[in-house]
Amino acid sequence: MASFSVLLILACTILASDAAAAVRVGLTRIHADPEVTASEFVRGALRRDMHRHARFAREQLAPSSAAAAGLTVGAPTQKDLRNGGEYIMTLSIGTPPLSYRAIADTGSDLIWTQCAPCGDTVTDTDNQCFKQSGCLYNPSSSTTFGVLPCNSPLSMCAAMAGPSPPPGCACMYNQTYGTGWTAGVQSVETFTFGSSSTPPAVRVPNIAFGCSNASSNDWNGSAGLVGLGRGSMSLVSQLGAGAFSYCLTPFQDANSTSTLLLGPSAAAALKGTGPVRSTPFVAGPSKAPMSTYYYLNLTGISVGETALAIPPDAFSLRADGTGGLIIDSGTTITTLVDSAYQQVRAAVRSLLVTRLPLAHGPDHSTGLDLCFALKASTPPPAMPSMTLHFEGGADMVLPVENYMILGSGVWCLAMRNQTVGAMSMVGNYQQQNIHVLYDVRKETLSFAPAVCSSL
Ligand SMILES: *[C@@H]1O[C@H](CO)[C@@H](O)[C@H](O)[C@H]1NC(C)=O
Ligand SMILES: *[C@@H]1O[C@H](CO)[C@@H](O)[C@H](O)[C@H]1NC(C)=O
Ligand SMILES: *[C@@H]1O[C@H](CO)[C@@H](O)[C@H](O)[C@H]1NC(C)=O
Ligand SMILES: *[C@@H]1O[C@H](CO)[C@@H](O)[C@H](O)[C@H]1NC(C)=O
Ligand SMILES: *[C@@H]1O[C@H](CO)[C@@H](O)[C@H](O)[C@H]1NC(C)=O
Ligand SMILES: *[C@@H]1O[C@H](CO)[C@@H](O)[C@H](O)[C@H]1NC(C)=O
């Protein structure tokens, strides 16, 4: 059985300061579930776009007493697809602490979990809660739960609420993601990182979070999400962590636990089996949700020694906030604007097309665009690495395992294309076995190749 518990916590009672200690949390794949085989997982994961980046997080409507601002937007949701490629962290909420599993997402800010009572208890058909693993958190059983005042700086409604909101004003949100949504009331709680079995646990009071009572059915395998984005609501910002890092174990490896480190010592702990490279974050638009994202300056892509002819402005951020490229832990498959994608696709195709038959049609059912048929028991041929060249000579080398994905009988380029002008994303599949450090204080991303299961 896969272990979902937190690995180790360093002693420190107060994190929200410069003297913050590191928090170390284990990350598991949603598919680290003994009943799901790796190839079922690949099929399931690829059928949907696991885009957890926030689509919209802006306040509308002024809050009123009791019922307040609706943060309402439109976005398609995809249903009835199992087993995403997200990484899950375990943390605890409330007093007494109740542990829950949450998707770790650098592409959004809100921390949220489902709260009881969830959905409409009168008619089951109106129940808008998804079935979660583990117990449902019930605010009325916790002594540290509170509803966040609408004018709190950590409330998404603050801008609309003004300095003196009506008494009892509650900020209601509906946070939409690239895939899925969740809605509820903004609240505060004491969170615990660590568990009673691995003392000492770190307890942090007054963390603003979303107490969701309605969500789309896109969150199987979790009980919510932890936003690690740049905004004030994210766990990184609320802890005053300054830096965080993760090292993601390979996709097909359900047995090992990945590591997430939060706090200044994350920077000190960055090590790998190769050189550490650093690149500055690019200043993003100040508008939500783009203000949440970690933008990077991708200046080129090579396959083997060949630099691809990618238009120089392919990944440029436009004045209107569109375009650009972000790094995201909550998205699985990298998406590139079509002008770049077609170059990558052509390079990979030309290296493989003489060696393997192309797999066409719905039978390969991965939703990916370039797939090759593999004979059973024949391992895929050797391929050169792909390099993402980031500003400042920061080359991120992707071994073939990080850009090709093995399904049942097919081997596919694990990337998708995006309309020109849309945002490109470096997903978590491409970040396997790379130790990645987000130094939000220094505004740099650093990374090094690593064996993440032994970190
Ligand atoms: C939240 O927004 C989504 C997307 O627009 C919508 O489908 C859903 O019904 C909304 N949920 C609530 C409770 O308002
Ligand atoms: C979630 O899992 C349940 C059973 O485990 C399944 O019936 C349901 O269809 C799944 N939903 C999604 C969106 O995957
Ligand atoms: C969620 O809670 C809010 C505030 O209490 C309430 O107005 C809303 O009807 C609830 N939604 C559901 C689906 O129960
Ligand atoms: C993972 O663990 C299971 C059960 O302990 C074992 O059967 C399987 O071979 C392991 N897989 C890997 C990749 O080590
Ligand atoms: C990206 O890097 C290139 C090469 O160093 C530089 O010319 C360009 O100005 C950078 N773009 C941004 C948005 O920083
Ligand atoms: C993505 O690529 C496929 C073929 O490689 C093409 O048919 C499709 O139009 C492209 N989509 C976009 C949005 O450019």
Coordinates of C-alpha atoms and ligand atoms in Angstrom, one line a residue:
M1 CA 0.0 0.0 0.0
A2 CA 1.3 3.4 -0.9
S3 CA 1.9 5.7 2.1
F4 CA 0.1 9.0 2.0
S5 CA 1.5 10.4 5.2
V6 CA 3.7 13.4 5.7
L7 CA 7.4 12.5 6.0
L8 CA 9.0 14.8 8.4
I9 CA 8.5 18.2 9.9
L10 CA 11.2 20.4 11.5
A11 CA 10.4 22.0 14.8
C12 CA 9.1 25.5 14.7
T13 CA 5.9 26.9 16.0
I14 CA 5.7 30.1 14.1
L15 CA 6.4 30.1 10.4
A16 CA 5.2 33.5 9.3
S17 CA 8.5 35.2 9.7
D18 CA 11.9 35.5 8.2
A19 CA 13.1 33.0 10.7
A20 CA 10.7 30.4 9.3
A21 CA 11.9 26.8 9.5
A22 CA 11.4 24.5 6.6
V23 CA 8.3 22.4 6.3
R24 CA 8.9 19.1 4.5
V25 CA 5.9 17.4 3.0
G26 CA 5.6 14.1 1.1
L27 CA 3.9 14.3 -2.3
T28 CA 2.3 11.3 -3.9
R29 CA 0.7 10.9 -7.3
I30 CA -3.1 10.6 -7.3
H31 CA -2.6 7.3 -9.1
A32 CA -0.5 5.9 -6.3
D33 CA -3.5 3.7 -5.8
P34 CA -2.9 -0.1 -5.8
E35 CA -6.1 -0.6 -7.8
V36 CA -4.9 1.5 -10.8
T37 CA -2.3 0.1 -13.1
A38 CA 0.2 2.4 -14.7
S39 CA -1.2 2.0 -18.2
E40 CA -4.8 2.6 -17.0
F41 CA -3.4 5.7 -15.3
V42 CA -1.7 7.0 -18.5
R43 CA -4.9 6.6 -20.4
G44 CA -7.0 8.2 -17.7
A45 CA -4.5 11.0 -17.1
L46 CA -4.2 11.9 -20.7
R47 CA -7.9 11.9 -21.5
R48 CA -8.3 15.1 -19.7
D49 CA -6.3 18.3 -19.5
M50 CA -5.2 18.5 -15.9
H51 CA -4.8 22.2 -15.9
R52 CA -5.1 23.3 -12.3
H53 CA -4.0 26.9 -13.0
A54 CA -6.5 29.4 -11.9
R55 CA -8.6 30.7 -14.7
F56 CA -10.2 33.6 -12.9
A57 CA -10.1 34.7 -9.3
R58 CA -11.4 38.2 -9.4
E59 CA -14.0 39.7 -7.2
Q60 CA -17.3 40.8 -8.7
L61 CA -20.5 41.8 -6.9
A62 CA -20.2 43.6 -3.6
P63 CA -20.5 41.5 -0.5
S64 CA -23.7 41.8 1.5
S65 CA -24.6 40.5 5.0
A66 CA -24.5 36.7 5.2
A67 CA -24.4 36.0 1.5
A68 CA -21.8 38.0 -0.3
A69 CA -19.7 38.4 -3.3
G70 CA -20.0 35.8 -6.0
L71 CA -16.8 35.2 -7.9
T72 CA -18.5 33.8 -10.9
V73 CA -17.0 32.9 -14.2
G74 CA -17.5 30.5 -17.0
A75 CA -15.2 27.6 -17.9
P76 CA -15.8 24.2 -19.3
T77 CA -15.4 21.3 -16.9
Q78 CA -14.7 17.7 -17.8
K79 CA -16.4 15.0 -15.9
D80 CA -16.2 11.2 -15.4
L81 CA -12.5 10.9 -16.0
R82 CA -10.4 9.2 -13.3
N83 CA -7.0 9.6 -12.0
G84 CA -5.2 12.8 -12.7
G85 CA -1.5 13.4 -13.0
E86 CA -1.4 15.8 -10.1
Y87 CA 0.8 15.5 -7.0
I88 CA -0.9 15.3 -3.6
M89 CA 0.3 16.6 -0.3
T90 CA -1.2 15.6 3.0
L91 CA -1.8 18.3 5.6
S92 CA -4.3 18.7 8.5
I93 CA -7.0 21.2 9.2
G94 CA -8.7 22.3 12.4
T95 CA -8.6 21.5 16.1
P96 CA -8.5 18.6 16.6
P97 CA -6.5 18.2 13.4
L98 CA -8.1 16.2 10.6
S99 CA -5.8 15.1 7.8
Y100 CA -6.7 15.6 4.2
R101 CA -5.1 15.1 0.8
A102 CA -4.7 18.1 -1.4
I103 CA -3.4 18.7 -4.9
A104 CA -0.2 20.9 -4.8
D105 CA -0.6 23.5 -7.4
T106 CA 1.8 26.3 -8.3
G107 CA -0.7 27.7 -10.8
S108 CA -3.2 29.0 -8.3
D109 CA -3.4 30.6 -4.9
L110 CA -6.5 29.4 -3.0
I111 CA -6.1 26.7 -0.3
W112 CA -9.4 24.9 -0.1
T113 CA -11.1 21.7 1.1
Q114 CA -14.6 20.4 1.1
C115 CA -16.6 21.4 4.2
A116 CA -19.6 19.7 5.8
P117 CA -22.5 20.1 5.3
C118 CA -21.7 19.7 1.7
G119 CA -24.2 20.2 -1.1
D120 CA -28.0 19.9 -0.7
T121 CA -28.8 17.2 1.8
V122 CA -32.5 17.2 0.9
T123 CA -32.1 15.8 -2.6
D124 CA -29.1 13.6 -3.5
T125 CA -29.2 14.8 -7.1
D126 CA -28.3 18.3 -6.0
N127 CA -25.4 17.1 -4.0
Q128 CA -22.5 19.2 -5.4
C129 CA -19.7 17.5 -3.4
F130 CA -17.3 15.1 -4.9
K131 CA -16.6 11.8 -3.2
Q132 CA -13.3 12.4 -1.4
S133 CA -10.9 9.9 0.2
G134 CA -11.0 10.4 3.9
C135 CA -13.3 12.2 6.3
L136 CA -15.1 15.4 5.4
Y137 CA -13.9 18.3 7.5
N138 CA -16.7 19.7 9.6
P139 CA -16.1 23.3 10.7
S140 CA -18.6 23.0 13.6
S141 CA -16.4 20.2 15.1
S142 CA -13.4 22.5 15.1
T143 CA -12.6 25.0 17.9
T144 CA -10.4 27.1 15.6
F145 CA -12.7 27.7 12.6
G146 CA -13.7 31.2 11.8
V147 CA -15.4 32.9 8.8
L148 CA -12.9 35.4 7.3
P149 CA -14.2 39.0 7.5
C150 CA -14.9 40.4 4.0
N151 CA -12.5 43.2 4.5
S152 CA -9.6 41.0 5.6
P153 CA -6.6 41.6 3.3
L154 CA -6.7 37.8 2.7
S155 CA -10.3 37.8 1.6
M156 CA -10.9 37.7 -2.2
C157 CA -13.8 40.1 -1.5
A158 CA -11.6 42.7 0.2
A159 CA -11.5 45.1 -2.7
M160 CA -15.3 45.1 -3.0
A161 CA -16.1 45.0 0.7
G162 CA -14.6 48.4 1.7
P163 CA -13.3 49.2 5.1
S164 CA -16.5 48.5 7.0
P165 CA -18.5 45.6 5.5
P166 CA -21.8 44.8 7.0
P167 CA -21.7 42.6 10.2
G168 CA -21.7 38.9 9.4
C169 CA -20.5 39.5 5.9
A170 CA -19.2 36.3 4.4
C171 CA -17.1 36.2 1.2
M172 CA -18.3 33.6 -1.1
Y173 CA -16.1 32.5 -4.0
N174 CA -16.3 30.3 -7.0
Q175 CA -12.8 29.6 -8.1
T176 CA -12.4 28.2 -11.6
Y177 CA -9.4 26.3 -12.9
G178 CA -8.3 25.2 -16.4
T179 CA -10.1 22.0 -15.4
G180 CA -12.9 22.2 -12.8
W181 CA -14.2 24.7 -10.2
T182 CA -15.0 24.9 -6.5
A183 CA -17.2 27.2 -4.5
G184 CA -17.8 28.1 -0.9
V185 CA -17.1 30.6 1.9
Q186 CA -13.7 32.1 2.7
S187 CA -12.7 31.1 6.2
V188 CA -9.7 30.8 8.6
E189 CA -8.3 27.7 10.4
T190 CA -5.3 26.3 12.1
F191 CA -3.4 24.1 9.8
T192 CA -1.0 21.3 10.9
F193 CA 1.9 20.2 8.8
G194 CA 3.0 16.8 10.0
S195 CA 1.1 14.1 11.9
S196 CA 1.0 12.8 15.4
S197 CA 3.0 9.8 14.3
T198 CA 5.9 12.0 13.1
P199 CA 6.3 14.7 15.8
P200 CA 6.8 17.5 16.1
A201 CA 4.0 18.7 13.9
V202 CA 3.9 22.4 13.0
R203 CA 0.7 24.2 13.8
V204 CA 0.0 27.5 12.1
P205 CA -3.1 29.4 13.1
N206 CA -5.3 31.7 11.0
I207 CA -4.6 30.4 7.6
A208 CA -7.2 31.8 5.2
F209 CA -8.7 29.0 3.1
G210 CA -11.8 28.1 1.1
C211 CA -14.5 26.1 2.8
S212 CA -16.1 24.6 -0.3
N213 CA -19.6 23.3 -0.3
A214 CA -20.0 22.8 -4.1
S215 CA -17.4 21.7 -6.6
S216 CA -17.2 20.1 -10.0
N217 CA -16.4 16.4 -10.1
D218 CA -12.8 16.8 -11.2
W219 CA -11.0 16.3 -7.9
N220 CA -11.0 12.5 -7.4
G221 CA -8.2 11.2 -5.2
S222 CA -8.0 14.5 -3.3
A223 CA -10.1 16.5 -0.8
G224 CA -9.1 19.9 -2.2
L225 CA -6.1 21.9 -3.3
V226 CA -3.2 23.9 -1.9
G227 CA -2.3 26.9 -4.0
L228 CA 1.4 27.7 -4.2
G229 CA 1.2 30.6 -6.5
R230 CA 2.5 34.2 -6.1
G231 CA -0.7 35.7 -4.7
S232 CA -1.3 36.6 -1.0
M233 CA -3.7 33.8 -0.5
S234 CA -1.3 31.0 -1.4
L235 CA 0.3 28.8 1.2
V236 CA 3.8 30.1 0.2
S237 CA 2.7 33.7 0.9
Q238 CA 0.7 33.0 4.0
L239 CA 3.6 31.1 5.6
G240 CA 6.0 33.9 4.5
A241 CA 8.1 31.0 3.2
G242 CA 10.2 33.0 0.7
A243 CA 11.1 29.8 -1.2
F244 CA 9.9 26.3 -1.8
S245 CA 11.1 23.4 -3.8
Y246 CA 9.9 20.1 -5.0
C247 CA 11.4 17.0 -6.6
L248 CA 8.9 14.9 -8.4
T249 CA 9.5 11.1 -8.7
P250 CA 8.9 9.5 -12.1
F251 CA 5.4 9.4 -13.3
Q252 CA 5.2 5.6 -13.5
D253 CA 6.7 5.1 -10.1
A254 CA 3.8 4.8 -7.7
N255 CA 5.9 3.6 -4.8
S256 CA 8.2 6.5 -4.1
T257 CA 7.2 9.7 -2.4
S258 CA 8.2 13.1 -3.9
T259 CA 9.3 15.9 -1.6
L260 CA 8.0 19.4 -1.1
L261 CA 10.0 21.8 1.0
L262 CA 8.6 25.1 2.1
G263 CA 10.8 27.8 3.8
P264 CA 14.2 29.4 3.5
S265 CA 16.1 26.1 4.0
A266 CA 14.5 24.8 0.8
A267 CA 17.1 27.0 -1.0
A268 CA 20.0 25.5 0.9
A269 CA 18.7 22.0 0.3
L270 CA 18.8 22.3 -3.5
K271 CA 21.1 19.7 -4.8
G272 CA 21.1 17.3 -7.7
T273 CA 23.2 14.9 -9.7
G274 CA 24.2 17.7 -12.1
P275 CA 24.8 21.5 -12.1
V276 CA 22.3 23.8 -10.6
R277 CA 20.9 26.3 -13.2
S278 CA 19.0 29.5 -12.4
T279 CA 16.8 31.8 -14.5
P280 CA 14.8 34.9 -13.4
F281 CA 11.1 34.8 -13.2
V282 CA 9.6 37.2 -15.7
A283 CA 7.3 39.9 -14.3
G284 CA 3.8 38.8 -15.1
P285 CA 0.7 40.9 -15.6
S286 CA -0.7 42.4 -12.4
K287 CA -4.2 41.2 -13.2
A288 CA -5.6 38.0 -11.7
P289 CA -5.2 35.2 -12.4
M290 CA -2.0 35.9 -14.3
S291 CA -0.6 37.6 -11.2
T292 CA -0.5 34.2 -9.6
Y293 CA 1.7 32.5 -12.2
Y294 CA 5.4 31.9 -12.3
Y295 CA 6.4 33.2 -15.8
L296 CA 9.7 32.2 -17.3
N297 CA 11.6 33.4 -20.4
L298 CA 12.0 30.4 -22.6
T299 CA 14.4 31.5 -25.4
G300 CA 14.7 28.2 -27.3
I301 CA 14.3 24.5 -27.5
S302 CA 16.8 21.9 -28.8
V303 CA 16.3 18.2 -29.6
G304 CA 19.7 16.6 -29.3
E305 CA 22.2 19.1 -30.7
T306 CA 19.7 20.7 -33.0
A307 CA 18.3 24.1 -32.1
L308 CA 14.8 24.3 -33.4
A309 CA 13.6 27.2 -35.5
I310 CA 11.1 28.6 -33.1
P311 CA 9.9 32.2 -33.8
P312 CA 11.7 34.5 -31.3
D313 CA 8.4 35.9 -30.0
A314 CA 6.6 32.5 -29.6
F315 CA 6.7 32.7 -25.8
S316 CA 6.5 36.4 -25.4
L317 CA 4.0 37.9 -23.0
R318 CA 1.8 40.4 -24.7
A319 CA 0.8 43.8 -23.4
D320 CA -2.8 42.5 -22.9
G321 CA -1.6 39.7 -20.6
T322 CA -2.0 36.9 -23.1
G323 CA 0.9 34.6 -24.2
G324 CA 3.9 33.9 -22.1
L325 CA 5.1 30.7 -20.6
I326 CA 4.6 29.5 -17.0
I327 CA 6.0 26.6 -14.9
D328 CA 3.1 24.8 -13.2
S329 CA 3.0 21.8 -10.9
G330 CA -0.7 21.3 -11.3
T331 CA -0.6 20.8 -15.1
T332 CA 0.6 17.4 -16.2
I333 CA 1.5 17.7 -19.9
T334 CA 3.4 20.7 -21.3
T335 CA 1.6 22.8 -23.7
L336 CA 3.3 25.0 -26.3
V337 CA 2.0 27.6 -28.7
D338 CA 1.5 25.9 -32.0
S339 CA 4.4 27.6 -33.8
A340 CA 6.8 26.1 -31.2
Y341 CA 5.0 22.8 -30.9
Q342 CA 5.1 22.1 -34.6
Q343 CA 8.9 22.4 -34.5
V344 CA 9.2 20.0 -31.6
R345 CA 6.8 17.6 -33.2
A346 CA 8.7 17.6 -36.5
A347 CA 12.0 17.0 -34.8
V348 CA 10.8 14.1 -32.8
R349 CA 8.9 12.7 -35.7
S350 CA 11.9 12.8 -38.0
L351 CA 14.0 10.9 -35.5
L352 CA 11.4 8.1 -35.0
V353 CA 9.4 7.8 -38.2
T354 CA 12.0 5.5 -39.9
R355 CA 12.1 3.3 -36.8
L356 CA 8.6 3.0 -35.6
P357 CA 5.1 2.9 -37.3
L358 CA 3.0 5.9 -36.6
A359 CA -0.1 5.2 -34.4
H360 CA -3.1 7.0 -35.8
G361 CA -6.7 7.2 -35.0
P362 CA -8.9 6.8 -32.0
D363 CA -7.5 3.4 -31.0
H364 CA -4.5 4.9 -29.3
S365 CA -6.9 7.1 -27.3
T366 CA -4.3 9.2 -25.5
G367 CA -5.5 12.5 -27.0
L368 CA -1.9 13.2 -27.9
D369 CA -1.0 14.2 -31.4
L370 CA 2.2 12.3 -32.2
C371 CA 2.2 8.6 -31.2
F372 CA 4.2 5.6 -32.4
A373 CA 3.1 2.0 -32.2
L374 CA 5.3 -0.3 -30.0
K375 CA 5.4 -4.0 -30.3
A376 CA 4.8 -5.7 -27.0
S377 CA 8.0 -6.5 -25.1
T378 CA 10.1 -4.3 -27.4
P379 CA 11.5 -1.4 -25.5
P380 CA 11.3 2.0 -27.2
P381 CA 14.5 3.1 -29.1
A382 CA 17.1 5.4 -27.6
M383 CA 16.5 9.1 -28.2
P384 CA 18.5 12.2 -27.5
S385 CA 17.5 14.6 -24.7
M386 CA 15.4 17.7 -25.3
T387 CA 16.7 21.0 -23.9
L388 CA 14.6 23.9 -22.8
H389 CA 16.8 27.0 -22.9
F390 CA 15.8 29.5 -20.4
E391 CA 17.2 33.0 -20.1
G392 CA 20.6 33.3 -18.5
G393 CA 22.0 30.1 -20.0
A394 CA 19.7 28.0 -17.8
D395 CA 19.3 24.8 -19.8
M396 CA 16.7 22.3 -18.5
V397 CA 17.7 19.0 -20.0
L398 CA 14.7 16.6 -20.5
P399 CA 15.8 13.0 -20.9
V400 CA 13.5 11.0 -23.2
E401 CA 11.4 9.8 -20.2
N402 CA 10.4 13.5 -19.6
Y403 CA 9.1 14.1 -23.1
M404 CA 7.8 10.8 -24.4
I405 CA 5.1 8.9 -22.5
L406 CA 4.4 5.2 -22.7
G407 CA 0.8 4.1 -23.0
S408 CA -0.6 0.7 -23.9
G409 CA 1.2 -0.2 -27.0
V410 CA 2.0 3.4 -27.9
W411 CA 4.7 5.8 -27.3
C412 CA 3.7 9.4 -27.6
L413 CA 5.2 12.9 -27.5
A414 CA 4.0 14.2 -24.1
M415 CA 3.2 17.7 -25.2
R416 CA 0.2 19.5 -26.6
N417 CA -0.3 22.5 -28.8
Q418 CA -2.0 25.7 -28.0
T419 CA -3.5 28.4 -30.1
V420 CA -0.9 31.1 -31.0
G421 CA -1.2 33.8 -28.4
A422 CA -2.3 31.5 -25.7
M423 CA -0.2 30.8 -22.6
S424 CA 2.3 28.0 -22.8
M425 CA 3.0 25.8 -19.7
V426 CA 5.8 23.6 -18.5
G427 CA 3.9 20.7 -16.9
N428 CA 4.9 18.3 -14.1
Y429 CA 5.5 15.4 -16.5
Q430 CA 8.5 17.4 -17.9
Q431 CA 9.7 18.1 -14.4
Q432 CA 10.3 14.5 -13.3
N433 CA 13.5 13.8 -11.5
I434 CA 14.4 17.5 -11.5
H435 CA 14.8 19.3 -8.2
V436 CA 13.0 22.6 -8.8
L437 CA 13.4 25.6 -6.4
Y438 CA 11.1 28.6 -6.6
D439 CA 12.9 31.4 -4.8
V440 CA 10.1 34.0 -4.6
R441 CA 12.3 36.4 -2.6
K442 CA 15.1 36.4 -5.2
E443 CA 12.6 36.1 -8.1
T444 CA 14.5 33.1 -9.6
L445 CA 13.8 29.6 -10.5
S446 CA 16.7 27.1 -10.0
F447 CA 16.8 23.5 -10.9
A448 CA 19.1 20.6 -11.1
P449 CA 18.8 17.0 -12.3
A450 CA 18.1 14.7 -9.3
V451 CA 17.0 11.2 -8.3
C452 CA 13.9 12.4 -6.5
S453 CA 13.1 9.1 -4.8
S454 CA 16.4 9.3 -2.8
L455 CA 16.1 12.9 -1.7
Ligands
LIG1 C1 -19.0 28.0 -10.5 O1 -18.6 28.3 -11.8 C2 -18.8 27.3 -12.7 C3 -18.2 27.7 -14.0 O2 -18.7 28.9 -14.4 C4 -20.3 26.9 -12.9 O3 -20.4 25.9 -13.8 C5 -20.8 26.5 -11.5 O4 -22.2 26.2 -11.6 C6 -20.5 27.6 -10.5 N1 -20.9 27.1 -9.2 C7 -21.6 27.8 -8.3 C8 -21.9 27.1 -7.0 O5 -21.9 28.9 -8.4
LIG2 C1 -14.7 9.5 -8.9 O1 -14.6 8.2 -8.4 C2 -15.9 7.6 -8.3 C3 -15.7 6.2 -7.7 O2 -14.4 6.1 -7.2 C4 -16.4 7.4 -9.7 O3 -17.7 6.8 -9.6 C5 -16.6 8.8 -10.3 O4 -17.0 8.7 -11.7 C6 -15.2 9.5 -10.3 N1 -15.4 10.8 -10.9 C7 -14.5 11.4 -11.6 C8 -14.8 12.7 -12.1 O5 -13.5 10.8 -12.0
LIG3 C1 -23.0 26.9 0.3 O1 -23.0 27.7 1.4 C2 -23.6 29.0 1.1 C3 -23.4 29.9 2.3 O2 -23.8 29.3 3.5 C4 -25.1 28.8 0.7 O3 -25.6 30.1 0.4 C5 -25.1 27.9 -0.4 O4 -26.5 27.6 -0.8 C6 -24.4 26.6 -0.1 N1 -24.4 25.8 -1.4 C7 -24.8 24.5 -1.4 C8 -24.7 23.8 -2.7 O5 -25.2 23.9 -0.4
LIG4 C1 5.8 -1.1 -6.0 O1 5.3 -1.9 -4.9 C2 4.6 -3.0 -5.3 C3 4.0 -3.7 -4.0 O2 5.0 -3.5 -3.0 C4 5.4 -4.0 -6.1 O3 4.7 -5.1 -6.5 C5 5.9 -3.2 -7.3 O4 6.8 -4.1 -8.1 C6 6.6 -2.0 -7.0 N1 6.9 -1.2 -8.2 C7 8.1 -0.6 -8.4 C8 8.2 0.1 -9.7 O5 9.0 -0.7 -7.6
LIG5 C1 14.3 36.9 -22.6 O1 15.7 36.6 -22.8 C2 16.2 37.2 -24.0 C3 17.6 36.7 -24.1 O2 18.4 36.9 -23.0 C4 16.2 38.7 -23.8 O3 16.6 39.3 -25.0 C5 14.7 39.1 -23.6 O4 14.6 40.5 -23.4 C6 14.1 38.4 -22.4 N1 12.7 38.7 -22.4 C7 12.1 39.1 -21.2 C8 10.6 39.3 -21.3 O5 12.7 39.3 -20.2
LIG6 C1 -2.4 21.4 -33.2 O1 -1.6 20.5 -34.0 C2 -2.5 19.7 -34.9 C3 -1.6 18.8 -35.8 O2 -0.3 18.8 -35.3 C4 -3.3 20.7 -35.8 O3 -4.2 19.9 -36.6 C5 -4.1 21.6 -34.9 O4 -4.7 22.6 -35.7 C6 -3.2 22.4 -34.0 N1 -3.9 23.2 -33.0 C7 -3.7 24.5 -32.8 C8 -4.5 25.1 -31.8 O5 -2.9 25.1 -33.4

